[in-house]
């Protein structure tokens, strides 16, 4: 474990997972509000629902009885982020990743050479886990996933997806089920008390 990890060091320690090593995250430079923690949270959503508050840069996993597990997130740049509700219809460990056609068109030098995709691994932009959001049987192309850039948590950085620190996305992945409802709120409506 690295020095300078602060009080949340055990949550963000190095983890061996599926033959890959997730490095420890030095959280000393990350806003403490972005670190995983159980919070008081008032909502009408039932336990097991994932609520994403894009303005606050938080994802809440509703636990019921006025509590939720809160995670800091990085979200899509203005105009790229998903809003509304969806269902987690697929979950993947160390997922394969391919840039979307829109990403390749927007930034060809950065993404076009990856058109055939990238195998799961520590350099993969999706990180160690991905949860795929669907509306009915239609893949929204939005994901909840990890990141190779933990310092971006709390900012608008991705191509629309919802990213968490790798240790946090593993924790969330282990808590949610296929079929879980995801509600993405644009503009903020914090119910935290």
XYZ file of N, CA, C and O in Angstrom:
772
model
N 0.840 -1.179 0.000
C 0.000 0.000 0.000
C 0.882 1.237 0.000
O 1.866 1.302 0.718
N 0.515 2.210 -0.784
C 1.311 3.419 -0.908
C 1.056 4.365 0.239
O -0.045 4.439 0.767
N 2.072 5.131 0.594
C 1.893 6.191 1.566
C 1.077 7.290 0.909
O 1.087 7.454 -0.294
N 0.363 8.070 1.717
C -0.371 9.213 1.184
C -1.720 8.853 0.604
O -2.321 9.653 -0.089
N -2.220 7.646 0.908
C -3.521 7.268 0.392
C -4.652 7.775 1.264
O -5.798 7.673 0.902
N -4.356 8.315 2.426
C -5.392 8.869 3.283
C -6.213 7.791 3.941
O -5.881 6.618 3.933
N -7.334 8.189 4.552
C -8.178 7.282 5.311
C -8.911 6.264 4.473
O -9.471 5.325 4.994
N -8.964 6.422 3.186
C -9.678 5.491 2.319
C -8.736 4.508 1.646
O -9.089 3.890 0.653
N -7.554 4.340 2.215
C -6.528 3.540 1.540
C -6.960 2.114 1.273
O -6.663 1.571 0.215
N -7.681 1.478 2.203
C -8.050 0.090 1.965
C -9.032 -0.045 0.807
O -9.011 -1.036 0.091
N -9.882 0.941 0.579
C -10.836 0.896 -0.532
C -10.138 1.034 -1.879
O -10.657 0.601 -2.895
N -8.983 1.682 -1.877
C -8.297 2.001 -3.126
C -6.909 1.377 -3.198
O -6.059 1.834 -3.944
N -6.704 0.303 -2.444
C -5.431 -0.416 -2.450
C -5.290 -1.224 -3.741
O -6.260 -1.452 -4.465
N -4.069 -1.662 -4.017
C -3.812 -2.535 -5.164
C -4.661 -3.793 -5.035
O -4.817 -4.346 -3.949
N -5.191 -4.242 -6.167
C -6.038 -5.427 -6.206
C -5.590 -6.307 -7.366
O -5.382 -5.818 -8.474
N -5.446 -7.595 -7.104
C -5.210 -8.569 -8.174
C -6.580 -9.090 -8.575
O -7.345 -9.578 -7.742
N -6.893 -8.974 -9.877
C -8.236 -9.292 -10.334
C -8.148 -9.936 -11.709
O -7.699 -9.303 -12.666
N -8.592 -11.169 -11.804
C -8.657 -11.826 -13.105
C -7.335 -11.847 -13.853
O -7.316 -11.691 -15.064
N -6.232 -11.999 -13.131
C -4.918 -12.034 -13.767
C -4.325 -10.666 -14.050
O -3.238 -10.556 -14.614
N -5.027 -9.606 -13.694
C -4.555 -8.236 -13.880
C -4.340 -7.598 -12.517
O -5.007 -7.949 -11.547
N -3.435 -6.654 -12.455
C -3.204 -5.911 -11.219
C -3.759 -4.500 -11.373
O -3.302 -3.737 -12.220
N -4.768 -4.195 -10.553
C -5.273 -2.827 -10.494
C -4.366 -2.076 -9.525
O -4.316 -2.415 -8.347
N -3.641 -1.072 -9.995
C -2.743 -0.361 -9.090
C -3.523 0.399 -8.027
O -4.669 0.797 -8.235
N -2.881 0.594 -6.881
C -3.460 1.426 -5.824
C -3.687 2.826 -6.394
O -2.944 3.285 -7.262
N -4.719 3.473 -5.913
C -5.015 4.845 -6.331
C -4.655 5.767 -5.179
O -5.156 5.607 -4.063
N -3.785 6.723 -5.439
C -3.451 7.736 -4.447
C -4.594 8.741 -4.447
O -4.735 9.537 -5.364
N -5.420 8.677 -3.412
C -6.607 9.533 -3.362
C -6.341 10.865 -2.662
O -7.261 11.668 -2.512
N -5.098 11.118 -2.296
C -4.797 12.350 -1.557
C -5.107 13.607 -2.370
O -5.397 14.654 -1.801
N -5.085 13.531 -3.693
C -5.381 14.694 -4.525
C -6.797 14.700 -5.072
O -7.146 15.550 -5.891
N -7.615 13.747 -4.629
C -8.998 13.648 -5.105
C -9.926 14.204 -4.030
O -9.770 13.914 -2.848
N -10.887 15.003 -4.453
C -11.872 15.570 -3.538
C -12.488 14.437 -2.715
O -13.018 13.469 -3.287
N -12.442 14.507 -1.372
C -13.010 13.437 -0.540
C -14.474 13.129 -0.842
O -14.924 12.006 -0.635
N -15.226 14.096 -1.365
C -16.626 13.859 -1.724
C -16.749 12.896 -2.897
O -17.831 12.364 -3.147
N -15.658 12.681 -3.630
C -15.682 11.772 -4.783
C -15.320 10.336 -4.397
O -15.352 9.443 -5.239
N -14.991 10.102 -3.140
C -14.618 8.766 -2.691
C -15.858 7.975 -2.271
O -16.818 8.534 -1.740
N -15.813 6.681 -2.492
C -16.932 5.792 -2.164
C -17.279 5.887 -0.680
O -16.408 5.778 0.169
N -18.574 6.079 -0.418
C -19.021 6.142 0.971
C -20.522 5.951 1.064
O -21.258 6.273 0.133
N -20.955 5.391 2.184
C -22.393 5.243 2.456
C -22.897 6.592 2.959
O -22.280 7.211 3.810
N -24.028 7.035 2.392
C -24.582 8.343 2.748
C -26.084 8.221 2.996
O -26.723 7.258 2.572
N -26.629 9.233 3.685
C -28.073 9.367 3.798
C -28.573 9.846 2.442
O -27.992 10.755 1.849
N -29.642 9.219 1.946
C -30.126 9.552 0.606
C -31.628 9.317 0.540
O -32.089 8.178 0.646
N -32.381 10.378 0.357
C -33.837 10.284 0.241
C -34.219 10.173 -1.236
O -33.820 11.008 -2.041
N -34.980 9.165 -1.541
C -35.447 8.965 -2.910
C -36.686 8.089 -2.893
O -36.899 7.327 -1.945
N -37.460 8.195 -3.957
C -38.611 7.301 -4.125
C -38.207 6.019 -4.861
O -39.014 5.105 -5.000
N -36.987 6.005 -5.371
C -36.511 4.829 -6.110
C -36.308 3.659 -5.150
O -35.807 3.839 -4.033
N -36.648 2.446 -5.574
C -36.478 1.278 -4.703
C -35.007 0.864 -4.576
O -34.162 1.220 -5.404
N -34.735 0.101 -3.527
C -33.391 -0.444 -3.327
C -32.955 -1.195 -4.574
O -33.756 -1.856 -5.232
N -31.684 -1.052 -4.913
C -31.125 -1.697 -6.101
C -31.076 -0.790 -7.315
O -30.435 -1.126 -8.308
N -31.744 0.364 -7.245
C -31.726 1.317 -8.349
C -30.420 2.101 -8.325
O -29.931 2.475 -7.263
N -29.865 2.356 -9.492
C -28.686 3.196 -9.633
C -29.174 4.565 -10.087
O -29.872 4.670 -11.101
N -28.826 5.611 -9.332
C -29.198 6.977 -9.690
C -27.910 7.736 -9.981
O -27.009 7.784 -9.141
N -27.822 8.311 -11.168
C -26.649 9.073 -11.578
C -27.032 10.547 -11.613
O -27.913 10.936 -12.383
N -26.398 11.345 -10.784
C -26.616 12.790 -10.745
C -25.424 13.423 -11.462
O -24.353 13.587 -10.884
N -25.629 13.755 -12.740
C -24.500 14.223 -13.547
C -23.967 15.568 -13.076
O -22.764 15.811 -13.156
N -24.849 16.450 -12.595
C -24.391 17.770 -12.146
C -23.508 17.660 -10.909
O -22.494 18.355 -10.795
N -23.887 16.783 -9.983
C -23.106 16.608 -8.754
C -21.910 15.688 -8.962
O -21.049 15.582 -8.086
N -21.871 14.987 -10.112
C -20.813 14.011 -10.408
C -20.802 12.872 -9.380
O -19.760 12.447 -8.914
N -22.017 12.391 -9.068
C -22.151 11.266 -8.147
C -23.074 10.206 -8.726
O -24.038 10.525 -9.439
N -22.776 8.969 -8.409
C -23.633 7.829 -8.704
C -24.039 7.251 -7.360
O -23.193 7.067 -6.480
N -25.337 6.989 -7.204
C -25.859 6.424 -5.958
C -26.436 5.053 -6.240
O -27.233 4.902 -7.175
N -26.077 4.077 -5.444
C -26.747 2.785 -5.467
C -27.683 2.793 -4.267
O -27.239 2.780 -3.109
N -28.992 2.868 -4.540
C -29.985 2.976 -3.481
C -30.007 1.688 -2.678
O -30.126 0.590 -3.241
N -29.874 1.825 -1.355
C -29.885 0.662 -0.468
C -31.205 0.517 0.275
O -31.475 -0.527 0.850
N -32.023 1.555 0.284
C -33.263 1.540 1.049
C -33.032 2.116 2.433
O -31.899 2.412 2.828
N -34.120 2.294 3.168
C -34.059 2.855 4.521
C -33.286 4.164 4.581
O -32.563 4.433 5.543
N -33.402 4.978 3.508
C -32.775 6.290 3.499
C -31.271 6.290 3.319
O -30.610 7.293 3.588
N -30.708 5.188 2.823
C -29.255 5.083 2.636
C -28.923 4.732 1.191
O -29.713 4.133 0.479
N -27.715 5.107 0.798
C -27.198 4.735 -0.521
C -25.685 4.671 -0.445
O -25.059 5.334 0.387
N -25.104 3.863 -1.314
C -23.654 3.881 -1.502
C -23.404 4.912 -2.585
O -24.007 4.847 -3.660
N -22.531 5.896 -2.286
C -22.257 6.977 -3.228
C -20.846 6.828 -3.780
O -19.908 6.549 -3.042
N -20.729 7.021 -5.100
C -19.460 6.937 -5.814
C -19.246 8.240 -6.580
O -20.181 8.776 -7.156
N -18.009 8.706 -6.645
C -17.674 9.821 -7.515
C -17.564 9.316 -8.944
O -17.146 8.178 -9.186
N -17.952 10.171 -9.903
C -17.939 9.768 -11.305
C -17.349 10.861 -12.194
O -17.307 12.028 -11.829
N -16.892 10.460 -13.347
C -16.623 11.353 -14.464
C -17.740 11.100 -15.458
O -18.177 9.957 -15.621
N -18.246 12.136 -16.081
C -19.389 11.989 -16.984
C -19.089 12.611 -18.331
O -18.095 13.320 -18.499
N -19.991 12.375 -19.257
C -19.831 12.893 -20.604
C -19.805 14.407 -20.650
O -20.431 15.086 -19.849
N -19.068 14.914 -21.627
C -19.048 16.351 -21.872
C -20.449 16.817 -22.210
O -21.284 16.037 -22.651
N -20.713 18.088 -22.010
C -22.044 18.642 -22.294
C -22.495 18.227 -23.686
O -21.750 18.307 -24.650
N -23.705 17.771 -23.772
C -24.255 17.370 -25.063
C -23.983 15.931 -25.434
O -24.561 15.417 -26.370
N -23.110 15.257 -24.703
C -22.792 13.867 -25.030
C -23.382 12.886 -24.025
O -23.453 11.701 -24.289
N -23.747 13.373 -22.855
C -24.180 12.479 -21.785
C -25.604 11.979 -21.991
O -26.454 12.682 -22.514
N -25.846 10.788 -21.539
C -27.157 10.151 -21.567
C -28.015 10.745 -20.454
O -27.526 11.082 -19.391
N -29.313 10.848 -20.657
C -30.268 11.249 -19.622
C -31.503 10.378 -19.759
O -31.835 9.926 -20.853
N -32.175 10.126 -18.654
C -33.370 9.302 -18.660
C -33.143 8.025 -17.885
O -32.280 7.959 -17.013
N -33.919 7.014 -18.223
C -33.765 5.750 -17.509
C -33.408 4.633 -18.477
O -33.696 4.705 -19.671
N -32.747 3.640 -17.926
C -32.310 2.491 -18.707
C -32.213 1.293 -17.762
O -32.436 1.421 -16.556
N -31.858 0.168 -18.324
C -31.700 -1.066 -17.554
C -30.330 -1.648 -17.843
O -29.873 -1.616 -18.990
N -29.687 -2.169 -16.808
C -28.433 -2.892 -17.021
C -28.807 -4.264 -17.562
O -29.397 -5.077 -16.856
N -28.514 -4.493 -18.844
C -28.871 -5.772 -19.472
C -27.660 -6.673 -19.679
O -27.825 -7.835 -20.029
N -26.477 -6.106 -19.483
C -25.265 -6.912 -19.650
C -24.201 -6.359 -18.732
O -24.119 -5.148 -18.511
N -23.405 -7.272 -18.179
C -22.257 -6.909 -17.354
C -21.055 -7.686 -17.881
O -21.208 -8.823 -18.319
N -19.881 -7.056 -17.844
C -18.689 -7.748 -18.348
C -17.481 -7.431 -17.470
O -17.281 -6.290 -17.057
N -16.692 -8.470 -17.217
C -15.416 -8.320 -16.528
C -14.325 -8.200 -17.576
O -14.311 -8.936 -18.547
N -13.427 -7.259 -17.400
C -12.338 -6.978 -18.332
C -12.869 -6.961 -19.770
O -12.479 -7.739 -20.620
N -13.812 -6.036 -20.042
C -14.509 -6.023 -21.329
C -13.641 -5.579 -22.501
O -12.701 -4.811 -22.352
N -14.012 -6.081 -23.670
C -13.459 -5.618 -24.941
C -14.032 -4.231 -25.183
O -15.167 -3.943 -24.796
N -13.283 -3.349 -25.823
C -13.758 -1.990 -26.088
C -13.445 -1.606 -27.516
O -12.377 -1.900 -28.038
N -14.404 -0.927 -28.146
C -14.206 -0.329 -29.470
C -14.762 1.086 -29.426
O -15.833 1.309 -28.867
N -14.065 2.037 -30.035
C -14.626 3.391 -30.101
C -15.851 3.392 -31.014
O -15.923 2.614 -31.963
N -16.795 4.263 -30.701
C -17.976 4.380 -31.557
C -17.589 5.117 -32.840
O -16.556 5.792 -32.907
N -18.449 5.016 -33.837
C -18.218 5.733 -35.092
C -18.154 7.239 -34.839
O -17.320 7.938 -35.419
N -19.025 7.737 -33.953
C -18.995 9.167 -33.610
C -17.661 9.574 -32.993
O -17.135 10.646 -33.303
N -17.127 8.738 -32.117
C -15.830 9.044 -31.497
C -14.735 9.095 -32.563
O -13.897 9.996 -32.562
N -14.755 8.125 -33.473
C -13.733 8.092 -34.525
C -13.866 9.283 -35.465
O -12.861 9.815 -35.925
N -15.084 9.716 -35.721
C -15.291 10.883 -36.580
C -14.873 12.176 -35.886
O -14.320 13.072 -36.526
N -15.161 12.271 -34.587
C -14.814 13.473 -33.831
C -13.311 13.615 -33.638
O -12.767 14.705 -33.721
N -12.645 12.495 -33.323
C -11.207 12.520 -33.041
C -10.509 11.371 -33.766
O -10.056 10.410 -33.149
N -10.389 11.468 -35.104
C -9.842 10.345 -35.880
C -8.422 9.969 -35.503
O -8.086 8.781 -35.466
N -7.571 10.931 -35.222
C -6.186 10.617 -34.874
C -6.103 9.810 -33.581
O -5.234 8.948 -33.429
N -7.011 10.067 -32.681
C -6.998 9.388 -31.383
C -7.634 8.004 -31.444
O -7.200 7.083 -30.760
N -8.702 7.843 -32.268
C -9.493 6.619 -32.190
C -9.531 5.745 -33.436
O -9.796 4.553 -33.332
N -9.308 6.267 -34.643
C -9.516 5.494 -35.860
C -8.675 4.212 -35.882
O -9.154 3.165 -36.321
N -7.456 4.268 -35.375
C -6.591 3.069 -35.392
C -7.099 1.968 -34.455
O -6.649 0.831 -34.508
N -8.082 2.297 -33.609
C -8.649 1.310 -32.688
C -10.003 0.790 -33.166
O -10.750 0.194 -32.402
N -10.310 0.993 -34.435
C -11.622 0.625 -34.975
C -11.979 -0.835 -34.727
O -13.141 -1.168 -34.504
N -10.995 -1.724 -34.735
C -11.289 -3.139 -34.490
C -11.335 -3.478 -33.007
O -11.630 -4.601 -32.630
N -11.065 -2.488 -32.169
C -11.236 -2.674 -30.739
C -9.963 -2.992 -29.988
O -8.880 -3.102 -30.561
N -10.141 -3.138 -28.690
C -9.033 -3.385 -27.769
C -9.479 -4.451 -26.768
O -10.569 -4.364 -26.198
N -8.656 -5.461 -26.587
C -8.963 -6.512 -25.627
C -8.990 -5.950 -24.215
O -8.377 -4.917 -23.923
N -9.711 -6.628 -23.338
C -9.748 -6.225 -21.937
C -8.350 -6.252 -21.341
O -7.529 -7.091 -21.692
N -8.077 -5.321 -20.462
C -6.774 -5.234 -19.811
C -6.619 -3.898 -19.122
O -7.497 -3.028 -19.209
N -5.514 -3.726 -18.472
C -5.281 -2.557 -17.638
C -5.232 -1.257 -18.438
O -5.538 -0.190 -17.915
N -4.897 -1.298 -19.725
C -4.853 -0.092 -20.562
C -6.183 0.194 -21.257
O -6.352 1.240 -21.865
N -7.121 -0.739 -21.174
C -8.414 -0.591 -21.829
C -9.204 0.531 -21.155
O -9.326 0.544 -19.930
N -9.758 1.480 -21.919
C -10.483 2.616 -21.334
C -11.693 2.241 -20.480
O -12.121 3.036 -19.660
N -12.261 1.046 -20.672
C -13.402 0.638 -19.859
C -12.989 0.140 -18.480
O -13.844 -0.026 -17.607
N -11.696 -0.114 -18.290
C -11.252 -0.606 -16.990
C -11.661 -2.054 -16.769
O -11.943 -2.795 -17.707
N -11.736 -2.459 -15.498
C -11.958 -3.868 -15.186
C -13.407 -4.341 -15.298
O -13.657 -5.542 -15.309
N -14.367 -3.411 -15.375
C -15.773 -3.801 -15.438
C -16.551 -2.815 -16.292
O -16.226 -1.631 -16.337
N -17.622 -3.335 -16.893
C -18.555 -2.482 -17.623
C -19.961 -3.011 -17.418
O -20.179 -4.222 -17.366
N -20.892 -2.079 -17.292
C -22.306 -2.383 -17.208
C -22.969 -1.636 -18.369
O -22.760 -0.434 -18.531
N -23.722 -2.367 -19.190
C -24.242 -1.874 -20.460
C -25.699 -1.456 -20.290
O -26.523 -2.255 -19.833
N -26.006 -0.213 -20.685
C -27.338 0.349 -20.483
C -28.206 0.178 -21.730
O -27.805 0.536 -22.835
N -29.393 -0.371 -21.501
C -30.354 -0.632 -22.566
C -31.678 0.057 -22.252
O -32.037 0.226 -21.082
N -32.390 0.427 -23.302
C -33.778 0.853 -23.208
C -34.563 -0.167 -24.009
O -34.430 -0.225 -25.241
N -35.331 -0.987 -23.324
C -35.966 -2.128 -23.975
C -34.876 -3.057 -24.479
O -33.972 -3.418 -23.735
N -34.923 -3.406 -25.766
C -33.891 -4.269 -26.344
C -32.830 -3.481 -27.089
O -31.968 -4.062 -27.751
N -32.881 -2.142 -27.000
C -31.941 -1.289 -27.728
C -30.771 -0.887 -26.833
O -30.949 -0.302 -25.773
N -29.574 -1.225 -27.276
C -28.355 -0.811 -26.582
C -28.218 0.698 -26.759
O -28.177 1.202 -27.881
N -28.160 1.428 -25.663
C -28.023 2.890 -25.731
C -26.624 3.313 -26.129
O -26.399 4.481 -26.423
N -25.676 2.384 -26.104
C -24.249 2.642 -26.351
C -23.603 3.406 -25.189
O -22.465 3.830 -25.295
N -24.328 3.572 -24.081
C -23.755 4.179 -22.885
C -23.435 3.088 -21.886
O -24.132 2.078 -21.803
N -22.361 3.317 -21.148
C -21.849 2.324 -20.222
C -21.545 2.975 -18.879
O -21.220 4.157 -18.802
N -21.582 2.161 -17.845
C -20.979 2.505 -16.567
C -19.715 1.655 -16.530
O -19.797 0.433 -16.663
N -18.565 2.288 -16.387
C -17.310 1.539 -16.492
C -16.209 2.180 -15.672
O -16.387 3.230 -15.068
N -15.054 1.537 -15.662
C -13.881 2.059 -14.954
C -13.158 3.111 -15.783
O -13.673 3.593 -16.795
N -11.939 3.451 -15.344
C -11.159 4.448 -16.066
C -9.666 4.233 -15.839
O -9.249 3.755 -14.787
N -8.896 4.588 -16.836
C -7.433 4.583 -16.706
C -6.943 5.928 -16.159
O -5.751 6.111 -15.972
N -7.883 6.861 -15.913
C -7.534 8.208 -15.464
C -8.329 8.595 -14.215
O -9.264 9.405 -14.278
N -7.974 8.044 -13.039
C -8.754 8.333 -11.827
C -8.783 9.816 -11.456
O -9.725 10.278 -10.817
N -7.798 10.561 -11.899
C -7.760 11.997 -11.590
C -8.881 12.776 -12.283
O -9.152 13.928 -11.942
N -9.568 12.149 -13.238
C -10.659 12.831 -13.942
C -12.009 12.667 -13.250
O -12.995 13.264 -13.689
N -12.055 11.881 -12.182
C -13.316 11.692 -11.466
C -13.752 13.042 -10.897
O -12.961 13.778 -10.318
N -15.020 13.371 -11.101
C -15.553 14.659 -10.668
C -15.594 15.683 -11.776
O -15.962 16.832 -11.560
N -15.240 15.267 -13.013
C -15.200 16.203 -14.138
C -16.034 15.689 -15.313
O -16.484 14.551 -15.313
N -16.195 16.527 -16.326
C -16.874 16.154 -17.571
C -15.794 15.802 -18.582
O -15.150 16.683 -19.133
N -15.569 14.508 -18.792
C -14.403 14.093 -19.561
C -14.652 13.030 -20.603
O -13.874 12.907 -21.534
N -15.679 12.217 -20.440
C -15.795 11.053 -21.306
C -16.646 11.358 -22.525
O -17.169 12.451 -22.677
N -16.810 10.366 -23.368
C -17.648 10.514 -24.562
C -19.088 10.150 -24.239
O -19.788 9.592 -25.066
N -19.516 10.470 -23.053
C -20.905 10.261 -22.691
C -21.133 9.192 -21.658
O -22.163 9.177 -21.008
N -20.207 8.304 -21.478
C -20.386 7.235 -20.516
C -20.130 7.735 -19.095
O -19.683 8.848 -18.870
N -20.421 6.867 -18.151
C -20.279 7.168 -16.733
C -19.091 6.365 -16.233
O -19.130 5.136 -16.244
N -18.029 7.047 -15.833
C -16.828 6.332 -15.403
C -16.588 6.496 -13.913
O -16.856 7.550 -13.347
N -16.088 5.424 -13.312
C -15.749 5.385 -11.895
C -14.296 4.968 -11.758
O -13.720 4.361 -12.674
N -13.713 5.248 -10.601
C -12.380 4.716 -10.329
C -12.482 3.195 -10.378
O -13.525 2.622 -10.048
N -11.413 2.537 -10.791
C -11.472 1.096 -11.033
C -11.919 0.296 -9.812
O -12.736 -0.612 -9.930
N -11.403 0.612 -8.633
C -11.817 -0.114 -7.433
C -13.305 0.114 -7.157
O -13.994 -0.782 -6.667
N -13.802 1.307 -7.489
C -15.227 1.595 -7.281
C -16.106 0.858 -8.274
O -17.184 0.374 -7.922
N -15.683 0.752 -9.539
C -16.523 0.062 -10.515
C -16.587 -1.435 -10.197
O -17.625 -2.072 -10.395
N -15.519 -1.999 -9.651
C -15.556 -3.403 -9.223
C -16.553 -3.559 -8.077
O -17.367 -4.484 -8.058
N -16.516 -2.627 -7.117
C -17.439 -2.668 -5.980
C -18.888 -2.566 -6.472
O -19.747 -3.367 -6.082
N -19.174 -1.601 -7.342
C -20.526 -1.431 -7.862
C -20.971 -2.660 -8.649
O -22.093 -3.156 -8.473
N -20.111 -3.160 -9.503
C -20.405 -4.342 -10.327
C -20.843 -5.521 -9.449
O -21.773 -6.255 -9.797
N -20.158 -5.685 -8.312
C -20.478 -6.788 -7.415
C -21.799 -6.586 -6.683
O -22.375 -7.541 -6.173
N -22.286 -5.360 -6.628
C -23.523 -5.049 -5.903
C -24.770 -5.017 -6.783
O -25.874 -5.236 -6.293
N -24.617 -4.689 -8.079
C -25.803 -4.565 -8.945
C -26.054 -5.861 -9.707
O -25.149 -6.646 -9.921
N -27.299 -6.007 -10.100
C -27.708 -7.206 -10.837
C -28.108 -6.818 -12.255
O -28.498 -5.684 -12.522
N -28.028 -7.786 -13.146
C -28.612 -7.597 -14.476
C -30.103 -7.375 -14.256
O -30.731 -8.068 -13.451
N -30.642 -6.375 -14.921
C -32.035 -5.994 -14.732
C -32.195 -4.783 -13.826
O -33.292 -4.238 -13.717
N -31.095 -4.338 -13.187
C -31.172 -3.149 -12.331
C -31.526 -1.926 -13.162
O -31.040 -1.749 -14.272
N -32.366 -1.077 -12.592
C -32.762 0.170 -13.245
C -31.708 1.233 -12.973
O -31.176 1.338 -11.868
N -31.424 2.038 -13.998
C -30.495 3.156 -13.901
C -31.255 4.414 -14.295
O -31.885 4.454 -15.358
N -31.203 5.425 -13.434
C -31.845 6.709 -13.689
C -30.740 7.750 -13.772
O -29.977 7.928 -12.808
N -30.625 8.417 -14.922
C -29.599 9.435 -15.105
C -30.276 10.799 -15.111
O -31.123 11.084 -15.954
N -29.893 11.619 -14.135
C -30.484 12.945 -13.956
C -29.512 13.989 -14.486
O -28.374 14.061 -14.035
N -29.960 14.785 -15.434
C -29.168 15.920 -15.922
C -29.605 17.153 -15.140
O -30.788 17.325 -14.897
N -28.699 17.998 -14.741
C -29.058 19.232 -14.077
C -29.175 19.126 -12.580
O -29.347 20.107 -11.895
N -29.072 17.944 -12.040
C -29.006 17.767 -10.595
C -30.336 17.875 -9.892
O -31.160 18.702 -10.181
N -30.528 17.003 -8.983
C -31.710 16.972 -8.133
C -31.319 16.189 -6.904
O -31.915 15.185 -6.551
N -30.247 16.610 -6.264
C -29.680 15.858 -5.150
C -30.707 15.635 -4.067
O -31.420 16.543 -3.668
N -30.789 14.411 -3.600
C -31.706 14.045 -2.525
C -30.922 13.631 -1.292
O -31.469 13.049 -0.386
N -29.636 13.919 -1.320
C -28.783 13.551 -0.200
C -29.081 14.456 0.972
O -29.322 15.640 0.821
N -29.109 13.892 2.162
C -29.363 14.723 3.339
C -28.149 14.780 4.236
O -27.174 14.151 4.022
